[in-house]
Short mmCIF file of C-alpha atoms and ligand atoms in Angstrom, two decimals:
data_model
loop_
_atom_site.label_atom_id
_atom_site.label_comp_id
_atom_site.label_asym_id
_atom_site.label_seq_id
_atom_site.Cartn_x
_atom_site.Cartn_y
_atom_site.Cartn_z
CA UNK F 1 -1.17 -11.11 -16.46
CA UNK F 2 -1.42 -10.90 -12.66
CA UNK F 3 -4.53 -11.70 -11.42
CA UNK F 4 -7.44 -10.09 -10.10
CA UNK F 5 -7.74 -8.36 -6.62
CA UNK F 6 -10.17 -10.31 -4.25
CA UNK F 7 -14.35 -9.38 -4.43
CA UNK F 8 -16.23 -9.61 -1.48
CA UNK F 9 -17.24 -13.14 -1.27
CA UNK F 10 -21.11 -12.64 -1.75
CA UNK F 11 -20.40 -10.40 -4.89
CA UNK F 12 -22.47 -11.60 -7.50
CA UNK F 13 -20.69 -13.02 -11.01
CA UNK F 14 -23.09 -13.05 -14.55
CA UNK F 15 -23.04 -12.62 -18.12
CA UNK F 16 -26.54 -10.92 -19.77
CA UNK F 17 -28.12 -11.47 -23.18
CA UNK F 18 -31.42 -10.21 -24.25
CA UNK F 19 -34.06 -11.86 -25.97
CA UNK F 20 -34.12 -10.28 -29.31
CA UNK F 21 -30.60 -10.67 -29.82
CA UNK F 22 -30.22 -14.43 -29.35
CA UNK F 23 -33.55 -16.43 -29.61
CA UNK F 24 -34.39 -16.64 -32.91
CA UNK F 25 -37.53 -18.67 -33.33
CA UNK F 26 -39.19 -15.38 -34.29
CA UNK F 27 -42.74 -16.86 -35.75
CA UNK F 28 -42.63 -19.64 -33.05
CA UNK F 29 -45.00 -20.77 -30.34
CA UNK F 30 -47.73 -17.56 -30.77
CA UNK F 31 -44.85 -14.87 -30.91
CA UNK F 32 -46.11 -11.78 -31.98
CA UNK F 33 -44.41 -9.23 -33.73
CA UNK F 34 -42.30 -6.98 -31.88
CA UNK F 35 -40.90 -3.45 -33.00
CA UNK F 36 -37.79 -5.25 -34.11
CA UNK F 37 -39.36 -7.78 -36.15
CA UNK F 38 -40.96 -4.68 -38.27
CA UNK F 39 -37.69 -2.57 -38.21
CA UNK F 40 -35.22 -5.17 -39.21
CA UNK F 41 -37.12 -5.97 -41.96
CA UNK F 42 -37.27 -2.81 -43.23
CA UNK F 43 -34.90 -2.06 -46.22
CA UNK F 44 -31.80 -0.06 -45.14
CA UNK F 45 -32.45 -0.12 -41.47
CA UNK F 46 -29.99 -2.68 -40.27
CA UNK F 47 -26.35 -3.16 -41.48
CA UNK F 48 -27.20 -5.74 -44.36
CA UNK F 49 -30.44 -6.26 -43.85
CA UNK F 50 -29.57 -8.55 -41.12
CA UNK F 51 -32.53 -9.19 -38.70
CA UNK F 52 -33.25 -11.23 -35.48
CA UNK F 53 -35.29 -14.13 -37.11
CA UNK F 54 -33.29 -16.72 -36.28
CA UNK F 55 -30.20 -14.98 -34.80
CA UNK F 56 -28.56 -17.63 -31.99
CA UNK F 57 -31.20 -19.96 -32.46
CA UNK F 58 -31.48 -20.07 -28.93
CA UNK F 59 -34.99 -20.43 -28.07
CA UNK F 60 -33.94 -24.15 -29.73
CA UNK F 61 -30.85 -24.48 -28.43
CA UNK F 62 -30.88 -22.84 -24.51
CA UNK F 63 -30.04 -26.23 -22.94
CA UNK F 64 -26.47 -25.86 -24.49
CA UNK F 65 -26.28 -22.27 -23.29
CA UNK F 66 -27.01 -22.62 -20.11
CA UNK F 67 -24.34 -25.80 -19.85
CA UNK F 68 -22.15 -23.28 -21.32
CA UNK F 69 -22.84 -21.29 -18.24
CA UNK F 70 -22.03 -23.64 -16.39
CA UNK F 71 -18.84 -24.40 -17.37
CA UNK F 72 -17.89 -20.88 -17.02
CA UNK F 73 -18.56 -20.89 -13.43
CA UNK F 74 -21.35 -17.60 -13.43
CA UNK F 75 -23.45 -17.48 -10.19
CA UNK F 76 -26.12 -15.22 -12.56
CA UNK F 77 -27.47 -15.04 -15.19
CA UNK F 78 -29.14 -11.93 -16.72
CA UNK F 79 -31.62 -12.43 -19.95
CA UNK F 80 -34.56 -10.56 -20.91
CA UNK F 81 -38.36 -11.97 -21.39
CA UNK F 82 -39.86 -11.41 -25.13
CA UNK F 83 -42.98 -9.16 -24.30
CA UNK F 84 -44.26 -10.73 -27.52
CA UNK F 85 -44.35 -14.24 -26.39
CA UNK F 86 -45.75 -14.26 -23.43
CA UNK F 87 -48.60 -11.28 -24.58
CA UNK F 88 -48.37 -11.03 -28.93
CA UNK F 89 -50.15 -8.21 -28.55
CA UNK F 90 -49.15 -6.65 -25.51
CA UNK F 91 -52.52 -6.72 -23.59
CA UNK F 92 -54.72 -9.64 -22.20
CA UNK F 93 -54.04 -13.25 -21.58
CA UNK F 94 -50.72 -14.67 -21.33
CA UNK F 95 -49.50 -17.20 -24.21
CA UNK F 96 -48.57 -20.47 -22.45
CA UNK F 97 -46.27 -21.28 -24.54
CA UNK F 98 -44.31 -18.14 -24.07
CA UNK F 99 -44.40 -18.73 -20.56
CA UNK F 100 -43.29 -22.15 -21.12
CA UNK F 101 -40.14 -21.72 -22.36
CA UNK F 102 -38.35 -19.09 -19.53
CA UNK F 103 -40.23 -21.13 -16.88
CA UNK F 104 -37.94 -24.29 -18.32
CA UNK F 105 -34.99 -21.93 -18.67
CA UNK F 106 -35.47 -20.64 -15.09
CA UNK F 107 -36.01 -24.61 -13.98
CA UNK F 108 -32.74 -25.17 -15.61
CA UNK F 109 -30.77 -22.06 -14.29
CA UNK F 110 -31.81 -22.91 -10.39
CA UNK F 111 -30.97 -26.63 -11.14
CA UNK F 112 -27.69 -25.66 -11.93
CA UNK F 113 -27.33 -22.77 -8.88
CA UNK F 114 -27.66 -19.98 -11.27
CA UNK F 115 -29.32 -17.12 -10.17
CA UNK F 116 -31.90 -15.97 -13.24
CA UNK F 117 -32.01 -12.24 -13.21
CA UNK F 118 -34.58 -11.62 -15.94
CA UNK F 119 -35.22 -7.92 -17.52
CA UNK F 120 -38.79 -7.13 -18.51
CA UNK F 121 -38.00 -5.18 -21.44
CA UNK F 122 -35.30 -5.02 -23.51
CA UNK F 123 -36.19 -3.09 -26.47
CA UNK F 124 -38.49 -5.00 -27.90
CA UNK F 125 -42.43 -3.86 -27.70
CA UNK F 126 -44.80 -5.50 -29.17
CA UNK F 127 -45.76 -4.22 -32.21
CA UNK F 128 -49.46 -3.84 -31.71
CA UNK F 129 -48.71 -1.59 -28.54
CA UNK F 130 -46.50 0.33 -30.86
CA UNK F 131 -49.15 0.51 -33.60
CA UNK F 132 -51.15 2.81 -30.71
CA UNK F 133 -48.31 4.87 -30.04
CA UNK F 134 -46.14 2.93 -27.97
CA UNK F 135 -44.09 4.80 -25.61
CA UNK F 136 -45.97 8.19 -26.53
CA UNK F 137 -48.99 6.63 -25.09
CA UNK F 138 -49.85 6.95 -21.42
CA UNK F 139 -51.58 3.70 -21.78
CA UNK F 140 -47.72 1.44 -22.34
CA UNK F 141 -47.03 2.10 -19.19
CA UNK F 142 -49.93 0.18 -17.57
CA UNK F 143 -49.95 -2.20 -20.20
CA UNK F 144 -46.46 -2.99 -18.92
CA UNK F 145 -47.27 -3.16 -15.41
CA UNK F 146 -49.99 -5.94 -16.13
CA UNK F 147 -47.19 -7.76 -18.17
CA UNK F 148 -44.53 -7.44 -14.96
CA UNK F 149 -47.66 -8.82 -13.06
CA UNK F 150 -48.15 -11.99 -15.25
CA UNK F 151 -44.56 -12.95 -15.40
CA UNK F 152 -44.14 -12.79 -11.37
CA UNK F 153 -46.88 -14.95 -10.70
CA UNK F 154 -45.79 -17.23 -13.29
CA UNK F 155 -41.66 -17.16 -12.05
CA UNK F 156 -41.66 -15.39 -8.73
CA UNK F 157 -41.31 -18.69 -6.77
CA UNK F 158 -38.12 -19.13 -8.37
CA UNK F 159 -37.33 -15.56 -9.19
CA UNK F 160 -36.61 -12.57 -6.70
CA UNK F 161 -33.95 -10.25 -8.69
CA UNK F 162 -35.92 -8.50 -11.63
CA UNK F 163 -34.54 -5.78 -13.61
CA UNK F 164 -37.88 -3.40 -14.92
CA UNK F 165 -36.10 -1.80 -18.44
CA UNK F 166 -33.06 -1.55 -19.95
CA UNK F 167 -31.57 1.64 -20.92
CA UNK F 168 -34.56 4.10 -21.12
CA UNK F 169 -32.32 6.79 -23.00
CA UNK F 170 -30.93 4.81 -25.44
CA UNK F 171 -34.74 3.26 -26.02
CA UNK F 172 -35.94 6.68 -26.29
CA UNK F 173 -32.73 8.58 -27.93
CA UNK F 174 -32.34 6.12 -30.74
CA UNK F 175 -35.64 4.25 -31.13
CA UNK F 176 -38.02 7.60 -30.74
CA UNK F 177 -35.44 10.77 -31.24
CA UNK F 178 -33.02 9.67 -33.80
CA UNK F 179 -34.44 7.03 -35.61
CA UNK F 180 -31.96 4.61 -35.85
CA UNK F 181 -33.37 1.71 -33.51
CA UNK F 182 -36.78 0.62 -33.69
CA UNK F 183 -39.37 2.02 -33.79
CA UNK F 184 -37.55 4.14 -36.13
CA UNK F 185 -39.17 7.85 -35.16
CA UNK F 186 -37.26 10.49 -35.52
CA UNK F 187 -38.85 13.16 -33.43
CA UNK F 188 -35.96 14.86 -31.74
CA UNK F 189 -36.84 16.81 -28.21
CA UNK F 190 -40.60 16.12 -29.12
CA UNK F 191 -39.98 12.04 -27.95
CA UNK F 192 -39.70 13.07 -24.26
CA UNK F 193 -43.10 11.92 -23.26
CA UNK F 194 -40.90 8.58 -23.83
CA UNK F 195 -38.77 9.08 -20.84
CA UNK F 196 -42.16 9.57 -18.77
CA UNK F 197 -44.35 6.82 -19.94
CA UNK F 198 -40.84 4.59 -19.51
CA UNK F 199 -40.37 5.47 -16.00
CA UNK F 200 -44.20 5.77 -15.15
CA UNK F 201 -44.26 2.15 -16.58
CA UNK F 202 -41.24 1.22 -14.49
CA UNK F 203 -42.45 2.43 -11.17
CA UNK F 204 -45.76 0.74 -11.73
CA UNK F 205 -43.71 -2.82 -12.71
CA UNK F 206 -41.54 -2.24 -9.16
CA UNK F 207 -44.90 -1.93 -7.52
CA UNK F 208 -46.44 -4.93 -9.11
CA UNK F 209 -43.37 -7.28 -8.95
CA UNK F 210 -43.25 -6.69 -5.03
CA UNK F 211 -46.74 -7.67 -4.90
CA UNK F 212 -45.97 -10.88 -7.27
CA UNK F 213 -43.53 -11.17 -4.32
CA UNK F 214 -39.80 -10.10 -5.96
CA UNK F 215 -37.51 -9.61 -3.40
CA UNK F 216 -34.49 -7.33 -5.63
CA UNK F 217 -36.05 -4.71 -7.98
CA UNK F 218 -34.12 -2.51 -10.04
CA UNK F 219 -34.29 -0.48 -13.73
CA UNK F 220 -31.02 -0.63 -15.68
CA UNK F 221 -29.49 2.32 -16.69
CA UNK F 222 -26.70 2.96 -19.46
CA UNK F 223 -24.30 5.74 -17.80
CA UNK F 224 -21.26 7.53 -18.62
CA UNK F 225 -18.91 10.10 -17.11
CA UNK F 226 -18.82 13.21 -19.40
CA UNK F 227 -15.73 14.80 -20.31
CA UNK F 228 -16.43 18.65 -21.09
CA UNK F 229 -13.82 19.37 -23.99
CA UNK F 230 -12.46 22.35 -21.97
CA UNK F 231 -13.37 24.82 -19.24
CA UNK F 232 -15.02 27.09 -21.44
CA UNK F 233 -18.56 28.17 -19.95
CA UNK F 234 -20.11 26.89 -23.23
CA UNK F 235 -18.81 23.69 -23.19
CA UNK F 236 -19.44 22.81 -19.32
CA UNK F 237 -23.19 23.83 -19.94
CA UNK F 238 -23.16 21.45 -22.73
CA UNK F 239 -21.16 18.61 -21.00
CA UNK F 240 -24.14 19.58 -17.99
CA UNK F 241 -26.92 19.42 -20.86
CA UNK F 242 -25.58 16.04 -22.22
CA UNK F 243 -25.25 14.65 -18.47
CA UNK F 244 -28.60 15.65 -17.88
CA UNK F 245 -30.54 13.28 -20.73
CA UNK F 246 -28.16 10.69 -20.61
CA UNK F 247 -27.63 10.34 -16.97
CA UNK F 248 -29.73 12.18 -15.03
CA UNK F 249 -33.20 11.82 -16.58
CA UNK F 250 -33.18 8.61 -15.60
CA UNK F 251 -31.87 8.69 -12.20
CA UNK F 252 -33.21 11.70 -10.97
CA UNK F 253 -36.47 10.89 -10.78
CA UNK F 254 -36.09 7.15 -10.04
CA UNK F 255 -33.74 7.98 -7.12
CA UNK F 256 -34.49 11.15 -6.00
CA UNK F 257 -38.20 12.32 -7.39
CA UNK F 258 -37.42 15.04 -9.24
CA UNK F 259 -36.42 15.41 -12.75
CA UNK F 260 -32.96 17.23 -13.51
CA UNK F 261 -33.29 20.94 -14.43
CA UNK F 262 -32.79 21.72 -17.92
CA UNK F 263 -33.92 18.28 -19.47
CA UNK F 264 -37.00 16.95 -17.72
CA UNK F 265 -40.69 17.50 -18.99
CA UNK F 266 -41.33 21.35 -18.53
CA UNK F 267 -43.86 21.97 -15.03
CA UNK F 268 -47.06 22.35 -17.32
CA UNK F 269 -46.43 19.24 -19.31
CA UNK F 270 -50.04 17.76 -20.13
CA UNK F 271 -48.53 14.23 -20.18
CA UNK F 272 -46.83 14.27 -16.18
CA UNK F 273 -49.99 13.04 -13.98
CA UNK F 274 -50.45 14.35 -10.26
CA UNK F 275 -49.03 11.46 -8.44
CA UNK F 276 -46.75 10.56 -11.54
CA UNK F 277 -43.89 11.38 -9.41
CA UNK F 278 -44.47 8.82 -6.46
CA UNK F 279 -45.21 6.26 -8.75
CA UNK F 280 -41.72 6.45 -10.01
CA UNK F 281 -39.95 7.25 -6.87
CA UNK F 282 -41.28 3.99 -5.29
CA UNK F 283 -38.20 2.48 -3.66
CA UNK F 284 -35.31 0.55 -5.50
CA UNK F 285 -33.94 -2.42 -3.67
CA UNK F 286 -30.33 -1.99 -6.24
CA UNK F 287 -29.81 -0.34 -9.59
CA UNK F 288 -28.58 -1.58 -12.82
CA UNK F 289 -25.61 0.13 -14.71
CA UNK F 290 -24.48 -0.62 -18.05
CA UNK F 291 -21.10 1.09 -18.62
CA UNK F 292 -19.39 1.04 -21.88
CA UNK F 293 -17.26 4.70 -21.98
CA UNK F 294 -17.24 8.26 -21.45
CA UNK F 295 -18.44 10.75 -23.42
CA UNK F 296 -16.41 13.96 -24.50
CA UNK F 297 -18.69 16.95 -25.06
CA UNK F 298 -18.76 20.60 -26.51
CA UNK F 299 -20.79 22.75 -27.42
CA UNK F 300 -22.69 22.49 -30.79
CA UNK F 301 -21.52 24.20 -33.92
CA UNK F 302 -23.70 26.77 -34.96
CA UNK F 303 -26.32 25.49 -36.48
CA UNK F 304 -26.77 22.31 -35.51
CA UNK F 305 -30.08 20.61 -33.77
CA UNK F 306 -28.74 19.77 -30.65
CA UNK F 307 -27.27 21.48 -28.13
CA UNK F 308 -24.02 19.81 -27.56
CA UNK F 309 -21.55 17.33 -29.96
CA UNK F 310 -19.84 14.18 -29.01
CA UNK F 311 -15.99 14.46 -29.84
CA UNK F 312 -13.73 11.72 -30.07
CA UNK F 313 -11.04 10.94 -27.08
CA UNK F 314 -7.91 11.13 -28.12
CA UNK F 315 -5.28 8.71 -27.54
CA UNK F 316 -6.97 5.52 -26.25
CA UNK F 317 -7.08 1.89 -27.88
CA UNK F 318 -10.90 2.14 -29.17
CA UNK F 319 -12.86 -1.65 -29.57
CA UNK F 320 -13.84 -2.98 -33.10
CA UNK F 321 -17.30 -0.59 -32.68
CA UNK F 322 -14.64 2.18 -32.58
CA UNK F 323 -15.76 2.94 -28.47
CA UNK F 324 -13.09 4.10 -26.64
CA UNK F 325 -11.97 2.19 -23.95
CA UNK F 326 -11.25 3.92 -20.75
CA UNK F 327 -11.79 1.51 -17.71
CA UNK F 328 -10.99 4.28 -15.53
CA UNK F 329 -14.10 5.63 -16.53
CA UNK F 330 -15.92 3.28 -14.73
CA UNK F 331 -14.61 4.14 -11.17
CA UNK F 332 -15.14 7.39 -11.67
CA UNK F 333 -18.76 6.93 -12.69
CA UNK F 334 -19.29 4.96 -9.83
CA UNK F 335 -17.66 7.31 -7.18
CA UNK F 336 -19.43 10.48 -9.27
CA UNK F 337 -22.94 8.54 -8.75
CA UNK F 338 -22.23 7.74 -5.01
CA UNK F 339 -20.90 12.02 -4.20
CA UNK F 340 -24.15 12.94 -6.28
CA UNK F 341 -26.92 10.71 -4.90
CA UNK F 342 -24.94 9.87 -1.38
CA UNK F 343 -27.59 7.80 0.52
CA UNK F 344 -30.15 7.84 -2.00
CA UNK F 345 -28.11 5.54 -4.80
CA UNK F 346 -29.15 1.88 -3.22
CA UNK F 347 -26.56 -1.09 -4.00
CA UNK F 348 -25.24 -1.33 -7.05
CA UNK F 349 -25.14 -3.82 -9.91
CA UNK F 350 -23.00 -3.76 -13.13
CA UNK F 351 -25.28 -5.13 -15.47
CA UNK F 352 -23.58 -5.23 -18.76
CA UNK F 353 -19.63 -4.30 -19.67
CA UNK F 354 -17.77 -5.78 -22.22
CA UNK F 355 -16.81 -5.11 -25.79
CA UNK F 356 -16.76 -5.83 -29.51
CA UNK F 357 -13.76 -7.57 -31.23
CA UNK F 358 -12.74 -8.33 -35.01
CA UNK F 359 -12.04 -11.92 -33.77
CA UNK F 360 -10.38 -14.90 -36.42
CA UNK F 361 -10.71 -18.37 -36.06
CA UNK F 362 -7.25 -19.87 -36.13
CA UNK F 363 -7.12 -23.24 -38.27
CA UNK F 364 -7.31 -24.48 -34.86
CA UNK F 365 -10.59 -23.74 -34.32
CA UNK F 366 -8.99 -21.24 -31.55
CA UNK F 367 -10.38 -17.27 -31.27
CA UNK F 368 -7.77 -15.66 -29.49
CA UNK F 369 -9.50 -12.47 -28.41
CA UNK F 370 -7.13 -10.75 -26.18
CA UNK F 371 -8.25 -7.25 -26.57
CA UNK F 372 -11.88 -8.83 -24.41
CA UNK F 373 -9.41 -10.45 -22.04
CA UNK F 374 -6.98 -6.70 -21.21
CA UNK F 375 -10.78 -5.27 -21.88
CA UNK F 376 -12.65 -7.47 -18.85
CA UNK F 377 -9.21 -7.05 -16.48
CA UNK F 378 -8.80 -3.35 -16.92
CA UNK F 379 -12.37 -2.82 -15.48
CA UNK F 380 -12.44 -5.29 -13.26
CA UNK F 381 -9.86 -3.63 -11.83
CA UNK F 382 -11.78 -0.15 -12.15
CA UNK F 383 -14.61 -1.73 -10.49
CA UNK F 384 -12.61 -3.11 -7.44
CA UNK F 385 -10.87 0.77 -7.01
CA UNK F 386 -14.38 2.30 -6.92
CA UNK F 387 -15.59 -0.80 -4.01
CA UNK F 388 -12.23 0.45 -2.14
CA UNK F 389 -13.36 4.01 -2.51
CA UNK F 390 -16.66 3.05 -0.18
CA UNK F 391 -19.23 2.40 -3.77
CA UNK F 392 -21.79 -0.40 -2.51
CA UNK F 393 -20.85 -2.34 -6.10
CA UNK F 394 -22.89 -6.06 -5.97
CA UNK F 395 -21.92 -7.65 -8.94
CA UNK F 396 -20.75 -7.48 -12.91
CA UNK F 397 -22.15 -9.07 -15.57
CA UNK F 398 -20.50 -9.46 -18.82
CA UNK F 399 -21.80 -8.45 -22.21
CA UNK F 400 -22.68 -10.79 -23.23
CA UNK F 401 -22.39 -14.65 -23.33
CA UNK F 402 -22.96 -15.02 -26.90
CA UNK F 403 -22.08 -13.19 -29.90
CA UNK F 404 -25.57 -11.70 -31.07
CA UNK F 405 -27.69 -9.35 -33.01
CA UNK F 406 -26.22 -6.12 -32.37
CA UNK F 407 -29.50 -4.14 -33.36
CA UNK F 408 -28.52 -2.18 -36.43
CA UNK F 409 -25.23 -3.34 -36.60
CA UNK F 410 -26.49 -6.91 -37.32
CA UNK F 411 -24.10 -9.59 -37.17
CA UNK F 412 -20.86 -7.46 -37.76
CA UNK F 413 -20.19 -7.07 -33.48
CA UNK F 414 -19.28 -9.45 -32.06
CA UNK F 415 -19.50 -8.92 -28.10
CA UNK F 416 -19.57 -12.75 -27.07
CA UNK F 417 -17.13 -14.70 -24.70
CA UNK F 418 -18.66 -17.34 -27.40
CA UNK F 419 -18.48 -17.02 -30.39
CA UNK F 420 -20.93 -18.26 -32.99
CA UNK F 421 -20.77 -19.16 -36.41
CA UNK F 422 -24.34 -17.87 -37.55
CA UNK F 423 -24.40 -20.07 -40.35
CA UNK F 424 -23.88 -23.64 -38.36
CA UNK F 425 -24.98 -22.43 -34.97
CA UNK F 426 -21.42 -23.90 -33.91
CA UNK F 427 -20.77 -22.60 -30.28
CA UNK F 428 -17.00 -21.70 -29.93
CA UNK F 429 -15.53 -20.35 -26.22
CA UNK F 430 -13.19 -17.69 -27.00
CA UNK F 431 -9.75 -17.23 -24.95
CA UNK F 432 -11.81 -15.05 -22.71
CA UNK F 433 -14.12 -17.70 -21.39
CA UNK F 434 -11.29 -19.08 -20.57
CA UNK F 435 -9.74 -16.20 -18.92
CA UNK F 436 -12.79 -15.65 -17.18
CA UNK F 437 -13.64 -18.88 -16.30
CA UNK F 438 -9.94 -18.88 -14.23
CA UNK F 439 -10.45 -15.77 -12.67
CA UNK F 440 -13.99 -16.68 -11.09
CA UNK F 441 -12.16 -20.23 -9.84
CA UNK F 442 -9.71 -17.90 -8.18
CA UNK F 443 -12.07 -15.79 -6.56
CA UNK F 444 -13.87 -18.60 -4.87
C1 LIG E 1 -26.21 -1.97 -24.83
C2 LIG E 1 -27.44 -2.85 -25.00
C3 LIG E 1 -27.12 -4.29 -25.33
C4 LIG E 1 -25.97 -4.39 -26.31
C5 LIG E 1 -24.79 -3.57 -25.85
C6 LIG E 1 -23.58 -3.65 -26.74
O1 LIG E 1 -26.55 -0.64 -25.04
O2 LIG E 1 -28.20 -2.84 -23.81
O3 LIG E 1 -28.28 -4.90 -25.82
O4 LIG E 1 -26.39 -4.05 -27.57
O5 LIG E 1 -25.17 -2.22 -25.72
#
């Protein structure tokens, strides 16, 4: 394989995890329950039942992580803060202990030069917050906001990149629309006081990290390039409709201060605030992309609930998750953002990419997970085109270092560069660390 074209020499190298997925330790230390705690456990939610109790044991074994980071060679390191632990009910003093254990991990990370790039919220909400509506409720978004504030002044010596939330749509799509993450509602268009209360809480968090001193604030956003299945009128204003939630609801506002006709909260909606708008629009220093694929859309068969349906793409390898992989896709997501927002998209951070494989140990004890390694090239390469094409592109970060709790997949992904044998706790780099591991040498 030939090797990588040359990054700008301050571009920033991580992997990202998030807390749910890899700490374990669930009734530890003053935890309370999150939203993921109570979903996992309930029958026929997750692929076998499978829940995040002790999942990587990391909250136990982060010292041998973060050597593992190490000796891959990252410069970051992205990783998400249990709301839980530091607040177990999402309001009112902070749990020391919870605050104990990422201000060790963050002691560790700048020992070793690692840049800590934590996430605020990654899914999982307390449960008591959620018990009082969660999202729906007006009154998440502040309770957030004092949560960002507690956190800065506990890290924000050490800490200046922050990343608010992770993939609003996919928190509000399949935790509050569909049903099928926690908290398990299935309330179709009526969750899109969600997307407001998300990005109300999000704006407030920028605001309070900058006064807890952060010096980087962004939100992370999942983002494809839609595909209309043909020119037909009906299918463009589908491919437009589907854009519009999963792109531009998010970014619109954020970026611009408006949300995207078509999709947004109508003009009279009781739940938008006067002065809503500004809170939300308050300045990013970068934003946070998660790119997996694009999406082909038509419009929806008569009938149906929504107003558009995913089809597959034809005639592309497709990971173990069955997602098709199109590292093109990525360019062209990043040179569609830059011609849509043009000097209102800030700097740019790839925040997760990767994929799943059906990996085998070898009796070697080898995982030979080549499909990762063409996977991670492919849109590295992607990612350098769309630099060359003027995109202000910062970093990547892999998803993710470990194999993890894939939410209600359970333990059948596996996205690590590591893998891990769930019922020792055995630590195994795959080929790919390796790969990787060579290609950031080469780069420096
Ligand atoms: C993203 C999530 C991340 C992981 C990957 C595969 O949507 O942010 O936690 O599950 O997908």
């Amino acid at each position: 394989m030939d090797s990588l074209p040359s990054f700008p020499s301050t571009f920033l190298w991580g992997v990202s995890t998030a807390s749910y997925q890899i700490e374990g330790a669930a009734n530890e230390d003053g935890r309370g329950r999150s939203i993921w705690d109570t979903f996992s456990h309930a029958p026929g939610r997750t692929r076998d039942g499978d829940t995040g109790d002790v999942a990587c044991d990391h909250y136990h074994r982060w010292p041998e992580d973060v050597a593992l980071l190490g000796d891959l060679g990252v410069g970051a390191y992205r990783f998400s803060i249990a709301w839980p632990r530091i607040q177990p009910d999402g309001a009112g003093p902070a749990n020391p202990k919870g605050l104990d254990f990422y201000d060790r991990l963050v002691d560790e990370l700048v020992a070793r030069g690692i840049t800590p790039v934590p996430t605020l919220f990654h899914w999982d909400l307390p449960q008591t917050l959620e018990d009082a509506g969660g999202w729906l409720n007006r009154d998440t978004s502040y309770r957030f906001a004092e949560y960002a504030a507690v956190v800065a002044d506990r890290l924000g010596d050490r800490v200046g990149r922050w990343i608010t939330l992770n993939e609003p749509i996919v928190h509000m799509a399949q935790g509050y629309a569909f049903g099928t993450h926690a908290p398990g509602r299935e309330l179709m268009f009526d969750a899109l006081p969600v997307a407001h209360h998300q990005l109300l809480g999000h704006g407030l968090a920028v605001r309070a990290l900058r006064a807890g001193g952060a010096s980087e604030v962004m939100i992370t956003n999942n983002c494809t390039p839609v595909l209309p299945a043909s020119d037909s009128e009906a299918d463009q204003t589908a491919a437009a409709i589907y854009d519009g939630f999963h792109n531009r609801l998010f970014l619109d506002p954020v970026l611009i201060g408006e949300y995207p006709p078509l999709v947004g909260p109508p003009d009279d909606a009781p739940y938008v605030h006067d002065g809503d708008r500004e809170i939300i629009a308050t300045p990013l220093d970068a934003l946070g992309i998660n790119y997996y694929n694009p999406t082909r859309v038509a419009a929806a068969p008569d009938g149906s609930p929504l107003p558009f349906e995913m089809l597959p793409i034809e005639g592309v390898p497709t990971t173990a998750f069955g997602w098709p992989v199109v590292p093109g896709g990525l360019r062209d997501l990043l040179v569609g953002l830059r011609d849509r927002y043009a000097t209102a998209l800030p700097p740019i951070y790839i925040t997760e990419s990767g994929c799943s494989t059906a990996d085998e140990v070898t009796p070697e004890g080898r995982i030979h997970d080549t499909a990762r390694i063409d996977y991670l090239d492919g849109h590295l390469r992607a990612l350098h085109e769309a630099i060359g094409a003027g995109v202000d592109v910062r970093g990547y970060f892999v998803w993710s270092l470990l194999d993890n709790f894939e939410w209600a997949e359970g333990y059948h992904q596996r996205f690590g560069l590591v893998r891990v044998d769930y019922d020792t706790q055995l630590r195994t780099p795959k080929d790919s660390f390796s790969w990787l591991r060579a290609a950031l040498r080469a780069q420096s």
